[in-house]
XYZ file of C-alpha atoms in Angstrom:
397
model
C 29.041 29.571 52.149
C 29.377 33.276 53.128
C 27.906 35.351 50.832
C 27.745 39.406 52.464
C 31.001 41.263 52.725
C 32.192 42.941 55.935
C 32.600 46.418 56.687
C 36.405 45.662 56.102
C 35.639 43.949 52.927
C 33.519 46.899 51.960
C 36.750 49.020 52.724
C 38.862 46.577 50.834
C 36.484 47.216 47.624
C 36.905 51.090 47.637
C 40.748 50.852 47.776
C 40.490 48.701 44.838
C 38.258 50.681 43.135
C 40.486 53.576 43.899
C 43.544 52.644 42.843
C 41.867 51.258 39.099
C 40.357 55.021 39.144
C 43.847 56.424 39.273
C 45.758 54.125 37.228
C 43.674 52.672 34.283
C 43.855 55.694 32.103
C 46.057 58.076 30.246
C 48.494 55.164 28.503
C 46.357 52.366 29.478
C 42.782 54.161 28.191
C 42.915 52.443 25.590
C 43.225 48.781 26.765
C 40.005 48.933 28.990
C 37.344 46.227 28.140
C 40.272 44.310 25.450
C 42.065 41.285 25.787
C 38.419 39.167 26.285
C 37.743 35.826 23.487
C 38.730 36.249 20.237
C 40.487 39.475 21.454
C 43.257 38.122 23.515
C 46.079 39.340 20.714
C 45.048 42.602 20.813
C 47.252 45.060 22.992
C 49.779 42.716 24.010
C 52.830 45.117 24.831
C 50.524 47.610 27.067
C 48.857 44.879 28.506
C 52.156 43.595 29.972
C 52.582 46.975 30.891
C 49.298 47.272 32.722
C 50.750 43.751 34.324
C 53.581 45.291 35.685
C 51.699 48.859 36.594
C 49.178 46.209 38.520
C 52.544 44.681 40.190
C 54.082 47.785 41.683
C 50.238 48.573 43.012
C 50.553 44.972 44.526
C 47.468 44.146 42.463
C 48.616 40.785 41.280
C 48.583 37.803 42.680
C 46.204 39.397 45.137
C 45.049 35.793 46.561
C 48.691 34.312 46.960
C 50.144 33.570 50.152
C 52.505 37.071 51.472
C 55.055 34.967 51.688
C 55.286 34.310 48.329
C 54.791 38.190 47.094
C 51.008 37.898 47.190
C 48.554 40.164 49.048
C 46.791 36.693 51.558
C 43.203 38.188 50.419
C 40.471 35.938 51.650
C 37.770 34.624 48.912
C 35.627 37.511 49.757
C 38.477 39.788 49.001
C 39.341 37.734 45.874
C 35.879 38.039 44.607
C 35.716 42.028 45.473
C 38.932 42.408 43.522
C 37.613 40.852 40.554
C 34.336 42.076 40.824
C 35.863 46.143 40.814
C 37.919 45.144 37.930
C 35.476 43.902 35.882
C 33.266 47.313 37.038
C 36.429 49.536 35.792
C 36.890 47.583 32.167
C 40.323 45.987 33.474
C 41.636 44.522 29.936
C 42.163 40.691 29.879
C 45.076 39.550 32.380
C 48.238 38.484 30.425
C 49.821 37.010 33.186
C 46.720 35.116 34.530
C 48.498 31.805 33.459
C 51.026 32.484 35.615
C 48.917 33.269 37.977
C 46.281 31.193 38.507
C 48.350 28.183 37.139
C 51.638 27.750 36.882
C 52.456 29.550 40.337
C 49.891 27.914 42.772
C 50.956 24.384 41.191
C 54.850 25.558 42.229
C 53.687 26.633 45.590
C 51.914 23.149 45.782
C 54.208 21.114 44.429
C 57.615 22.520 43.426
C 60.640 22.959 46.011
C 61.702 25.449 47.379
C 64.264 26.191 45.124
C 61.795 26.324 42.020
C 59.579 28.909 44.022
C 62.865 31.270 44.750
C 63.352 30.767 41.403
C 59.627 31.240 39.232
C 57.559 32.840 41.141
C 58.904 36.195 41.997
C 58.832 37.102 37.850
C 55.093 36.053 37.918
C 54.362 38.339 40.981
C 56.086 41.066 39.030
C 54.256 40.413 35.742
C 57.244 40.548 33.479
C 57.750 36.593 33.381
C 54.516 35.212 31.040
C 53.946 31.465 30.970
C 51.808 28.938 28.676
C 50.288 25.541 29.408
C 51.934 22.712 27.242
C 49.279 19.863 27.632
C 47.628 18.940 24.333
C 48.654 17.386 22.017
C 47.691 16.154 17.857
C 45.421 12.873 17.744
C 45.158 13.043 21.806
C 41.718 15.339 21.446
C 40.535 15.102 25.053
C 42.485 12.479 26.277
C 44.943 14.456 27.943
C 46.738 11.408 29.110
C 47.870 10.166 25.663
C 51.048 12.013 25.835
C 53.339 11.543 23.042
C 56.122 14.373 24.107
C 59.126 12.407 25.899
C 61.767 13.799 28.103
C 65.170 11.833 28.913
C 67.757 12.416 31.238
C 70.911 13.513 29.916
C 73.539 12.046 32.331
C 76.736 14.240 31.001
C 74.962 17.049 31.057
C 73.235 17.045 33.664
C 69.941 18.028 32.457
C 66.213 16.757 30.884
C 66.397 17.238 27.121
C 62.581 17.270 25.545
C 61.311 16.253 22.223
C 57.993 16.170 20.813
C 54.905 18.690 20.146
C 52.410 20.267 21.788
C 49.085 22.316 20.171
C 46.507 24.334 21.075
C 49.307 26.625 22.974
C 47.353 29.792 23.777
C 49.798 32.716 23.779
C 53.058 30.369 23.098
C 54.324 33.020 20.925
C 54.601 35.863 24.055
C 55.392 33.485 26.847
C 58.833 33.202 28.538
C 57.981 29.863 29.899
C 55.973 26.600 29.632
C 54.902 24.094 32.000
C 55.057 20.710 29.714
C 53.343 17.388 30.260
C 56.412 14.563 28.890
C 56.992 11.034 29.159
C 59.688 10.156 31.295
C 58.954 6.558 31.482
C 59.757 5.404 27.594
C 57.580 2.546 27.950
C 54.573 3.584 30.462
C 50.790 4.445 28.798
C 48.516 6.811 29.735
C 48.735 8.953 33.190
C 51.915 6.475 34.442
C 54.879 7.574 33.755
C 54.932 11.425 33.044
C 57.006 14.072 34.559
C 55.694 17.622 34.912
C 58.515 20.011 33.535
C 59.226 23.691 33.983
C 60.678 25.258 30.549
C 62.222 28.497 29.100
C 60.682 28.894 25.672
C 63.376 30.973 24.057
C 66.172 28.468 23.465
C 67.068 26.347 20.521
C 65.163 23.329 19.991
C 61.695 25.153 20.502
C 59.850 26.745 17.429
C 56.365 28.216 17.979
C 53.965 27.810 15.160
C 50.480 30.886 15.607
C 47.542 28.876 14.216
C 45.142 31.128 12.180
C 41.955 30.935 13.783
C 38.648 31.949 11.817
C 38.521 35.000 13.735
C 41.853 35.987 11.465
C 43.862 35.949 14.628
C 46.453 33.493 16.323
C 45.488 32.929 20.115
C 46.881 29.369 19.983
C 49.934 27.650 18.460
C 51.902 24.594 17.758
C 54.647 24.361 20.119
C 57.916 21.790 18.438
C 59.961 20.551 20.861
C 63.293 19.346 19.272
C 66.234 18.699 21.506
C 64.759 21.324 23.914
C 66.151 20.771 27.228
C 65.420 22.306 31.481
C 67.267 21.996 34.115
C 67.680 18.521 35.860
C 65.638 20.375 38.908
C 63.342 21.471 36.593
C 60.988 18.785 36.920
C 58.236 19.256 39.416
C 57.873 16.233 41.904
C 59.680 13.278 40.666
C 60.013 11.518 37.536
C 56.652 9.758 37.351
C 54.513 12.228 39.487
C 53.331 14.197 36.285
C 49.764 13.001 36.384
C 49.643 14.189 40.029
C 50.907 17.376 39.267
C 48.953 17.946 36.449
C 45.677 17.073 37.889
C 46.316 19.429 40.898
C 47.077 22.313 38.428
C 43.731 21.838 36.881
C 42.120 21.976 40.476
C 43.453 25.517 40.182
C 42.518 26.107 37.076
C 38.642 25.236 37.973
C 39.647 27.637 41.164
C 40.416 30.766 41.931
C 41.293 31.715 38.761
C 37.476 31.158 37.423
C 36.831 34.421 39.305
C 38.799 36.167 36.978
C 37.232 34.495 33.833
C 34.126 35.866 35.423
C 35.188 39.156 35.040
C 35.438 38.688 31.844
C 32.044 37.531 31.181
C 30.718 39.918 33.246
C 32.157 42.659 30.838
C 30.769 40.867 27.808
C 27.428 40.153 29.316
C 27.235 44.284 29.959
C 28.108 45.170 26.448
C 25.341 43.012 25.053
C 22.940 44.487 27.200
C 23.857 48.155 26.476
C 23.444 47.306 22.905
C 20.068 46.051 23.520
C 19.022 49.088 25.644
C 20.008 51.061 22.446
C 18.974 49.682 19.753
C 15.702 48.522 21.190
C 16.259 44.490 21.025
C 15.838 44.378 24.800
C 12.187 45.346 23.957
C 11.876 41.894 22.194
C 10.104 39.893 24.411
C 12.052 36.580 23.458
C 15.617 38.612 23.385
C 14.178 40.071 26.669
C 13.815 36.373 28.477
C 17.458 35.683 27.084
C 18.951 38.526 28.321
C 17.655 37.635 32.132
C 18.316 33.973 31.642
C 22.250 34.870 30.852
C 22.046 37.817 33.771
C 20.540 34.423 36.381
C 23.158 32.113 34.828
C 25.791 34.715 35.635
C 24.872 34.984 38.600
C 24.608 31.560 39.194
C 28.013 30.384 38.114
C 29.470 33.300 40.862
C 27.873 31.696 43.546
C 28.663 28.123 42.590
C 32.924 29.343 42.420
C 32.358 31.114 45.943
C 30.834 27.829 46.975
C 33.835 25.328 45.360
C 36.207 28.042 46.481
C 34.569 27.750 50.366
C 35.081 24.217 50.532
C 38.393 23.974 49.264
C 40.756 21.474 51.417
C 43.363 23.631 49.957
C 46.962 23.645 48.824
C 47.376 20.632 46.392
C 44.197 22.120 44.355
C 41.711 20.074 44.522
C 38.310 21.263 45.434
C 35.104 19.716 46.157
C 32.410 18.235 43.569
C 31.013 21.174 42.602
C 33.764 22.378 40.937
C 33.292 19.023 38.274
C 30.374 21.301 37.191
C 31.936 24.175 36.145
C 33.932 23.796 32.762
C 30.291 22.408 31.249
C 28.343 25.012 32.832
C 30.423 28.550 31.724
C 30.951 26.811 28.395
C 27.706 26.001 27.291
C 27.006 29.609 29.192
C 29.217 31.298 26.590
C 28.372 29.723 23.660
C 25.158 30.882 24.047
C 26.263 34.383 25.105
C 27.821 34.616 21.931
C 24.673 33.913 19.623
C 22.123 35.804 21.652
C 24.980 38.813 20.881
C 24.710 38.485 17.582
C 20.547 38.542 17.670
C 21.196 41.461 19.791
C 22.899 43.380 16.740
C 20.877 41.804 14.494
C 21.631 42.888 11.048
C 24.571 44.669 12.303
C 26.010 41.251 13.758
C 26.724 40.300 9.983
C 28.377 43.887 9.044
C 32.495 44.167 9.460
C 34.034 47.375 11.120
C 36.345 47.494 8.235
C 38.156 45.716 5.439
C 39.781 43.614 4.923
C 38.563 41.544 7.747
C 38.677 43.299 11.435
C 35.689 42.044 13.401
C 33.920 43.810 16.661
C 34.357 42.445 19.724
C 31.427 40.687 20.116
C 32.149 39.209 16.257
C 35.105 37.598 16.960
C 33.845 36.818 20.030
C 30.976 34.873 19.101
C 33.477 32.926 16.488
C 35.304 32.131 19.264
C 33.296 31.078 21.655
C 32.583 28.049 19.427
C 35.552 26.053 20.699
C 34.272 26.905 24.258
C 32.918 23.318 24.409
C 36.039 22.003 23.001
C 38.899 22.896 24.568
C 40.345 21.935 27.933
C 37.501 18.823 27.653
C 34.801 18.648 25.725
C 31.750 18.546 27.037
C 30.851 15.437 26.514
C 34.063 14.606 28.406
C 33.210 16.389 31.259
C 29.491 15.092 31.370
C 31.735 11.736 31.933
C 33.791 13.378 34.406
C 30.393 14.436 36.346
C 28.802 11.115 36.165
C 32.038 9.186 36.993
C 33.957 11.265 39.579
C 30.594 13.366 40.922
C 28.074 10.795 41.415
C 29.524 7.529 41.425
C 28.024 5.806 38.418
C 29.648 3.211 36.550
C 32.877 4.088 34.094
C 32.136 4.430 30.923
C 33.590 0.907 28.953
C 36.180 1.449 26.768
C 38.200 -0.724 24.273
């Protein structure tokens, strides 16, 4: 694993670093460090803006293929790119679905037509996407999908009908990659197609869930009668599972870079607070406070390392990258309550009524579900043991 950066990464850096000096501030002043966990509502309109501002830089997609509209960085250029964006309080990335999910699976897996098609509105950051992959009663079993699709014969084209939960961001997306059951009668991973879909259109209605941090994040997501394109389907009718597993590769990928940048902003809030209010004097708070610094740290090095290794294009990545969902989730969680013993009193004190929390209030509400969502963590202690190191499969009914 290389870890220095050469003198025309070093160059690299001071462009990027550059162009965030000239163009976060004046409209978008007021979006720097927003748009983090529990926060991701917040400044939705200028943060599209700031997506499209980032576009016309060339700023997005920065580790995509040229041919496709991205910039070809390298990993060391990935990780300078996030690392100055984090340093100039770039707000949270409303197109990093798109991104980091939804157009590397295309390039991976879609045809050509669907890449003409999808990816240049991601590269421009006007075209916002959402994952449809939970569902109710599945929890963590991501293969127990419910959601069906059939082919429509006379009309040419894959009409959808079920519901999906847990949508982050449903509500602002223009389209969802869905999960369905093409194969009526298959169970589990067999028999799933992997579908491309506009959301605005009858047949879809997008239900905001009211989280305890008083905002709406994720959603319920109704298909009814919904329908795509008969080449709308990614791979063939069957190949879901495939495709859906190799979007998840890039999900534990390059995009965990960006989610670093994220933490990274966090993680220097906290600390500012303690420098001024005197907790980092604590000697316990003190050994916390390095702890999350090393862990940060850590969980870098361990994505440049996955990252490294990566046999590259269908997603997947080597072992290390089983570790990482447990590791930044547990991380965060914890982030979360040493902020609040950072504030101390203040930690239980709202901003203003009726119910507007800080930052790092909501965020430490949020950060409960951490170990929840996209597999718990007792799921992926199974995915470690099974997948990682070989040990016998858990028995199930």
């Amino acid at each position: 694993m290389k870890l220095s950066f050469s003198a025309a990464d070093e160059q690299f850096r001071e462009e990027v670093a550059s162009w965030l000096q000239q163009n976060l501030q004046g409209e978008f002043e007021a979006i720097r460090y927003r748009g983090g966990p529990g926060d991701e509502h917040m400044y939705h309109h200028e943060r599209h803006a700031w997506e499209q501002r980032m576009a016309q830089g060339g700023w997005t997609c920065v580790g995509w293929p040229k041919q496709y509209g991205g910039r070809g960085c390298s990993i060391e250029q990935q990780v300078i790119f996030f690392e100055e964006y984090a340093r100039a309080g770039g707000p949270g990335r409303v197109g990093h679905i798109g991104e980091g999910l939804a157009g590397p699976t295309i390039m991976a897996f879609g045809s050509d037509a669907q890449k003409q098609k999808y990816l240049p509105g991601i590269v421009s950051g006007k075209e916002l996407w959402c994952q449809g992959y939970s569902e109710p009663g599945a929890g963590s079993d991501l293969a127990n999908v419910k959601t069906k699709a059939r082919f429509d014969e006379s009309k040419q084209q894959w009409v959808i009908n079920g519901q999906k939960v847990w949508t982050s961001l449903a509500q602002e997306a223009d389209y969802c990659f869905v999960l369905a059951r093409t194969d009526p009668e298959s169970k589990a991973h067999k028999g799933l197609g992997f579908f491309l879909v506009k959301m605005v259109q009858p047949g879809i209605e997008v239900r905001p869930i009211q989280q305890m941090t008083g905002t709406s994040e994720f959603n319920e997501v109704f298909f009814d009668d919904a329908v795509c394109a008969a080449d709308d389907i990614v791979g063939a009718p069957g190949d879901g599972w495939k495709v859906a597993m190799g979007l998840l590769g890039f999900e534990r990928g390059v995009s965990t870079l960006g989610q670093q940048m994220q933490f990274q902003n966090e993680f220097n809030e906290i600390l500012k607070i303690a420098k001024g209010n005197g907790a980092a004097q604590d000697p316990a708070l003190r050994q916390r406070i390095a702890k999350a610094h090393t862990e940060l740290k850590i969980m870098r090095y361990n994505a440049m390392r996955m990252l490294s290794g990566q046999s590259g294009g269908d997603g997947s990545l080597q072992k290390e990258a089983l570790i990482y969902k447990l590791f930044w989730a547990s991380w965060h969680r914890e982030l979360g309550e040493l902020a609040m013993d950072v504030l101390g009193p203040q930690s239980q004190i709202l901003e203003a009524a009726p119910y507007q929390l800080s930052r790092l209030q909501a965020m430490y509400l949020f950060v409960r579900s951490d170990t929840i969502y996209g597999g718990t963590n007792q799921i992926q202690r199974n995915i470690i043991a099974e997948r990682g190191l070989g040990m016998p499969k858990e028995p199930r009914p």
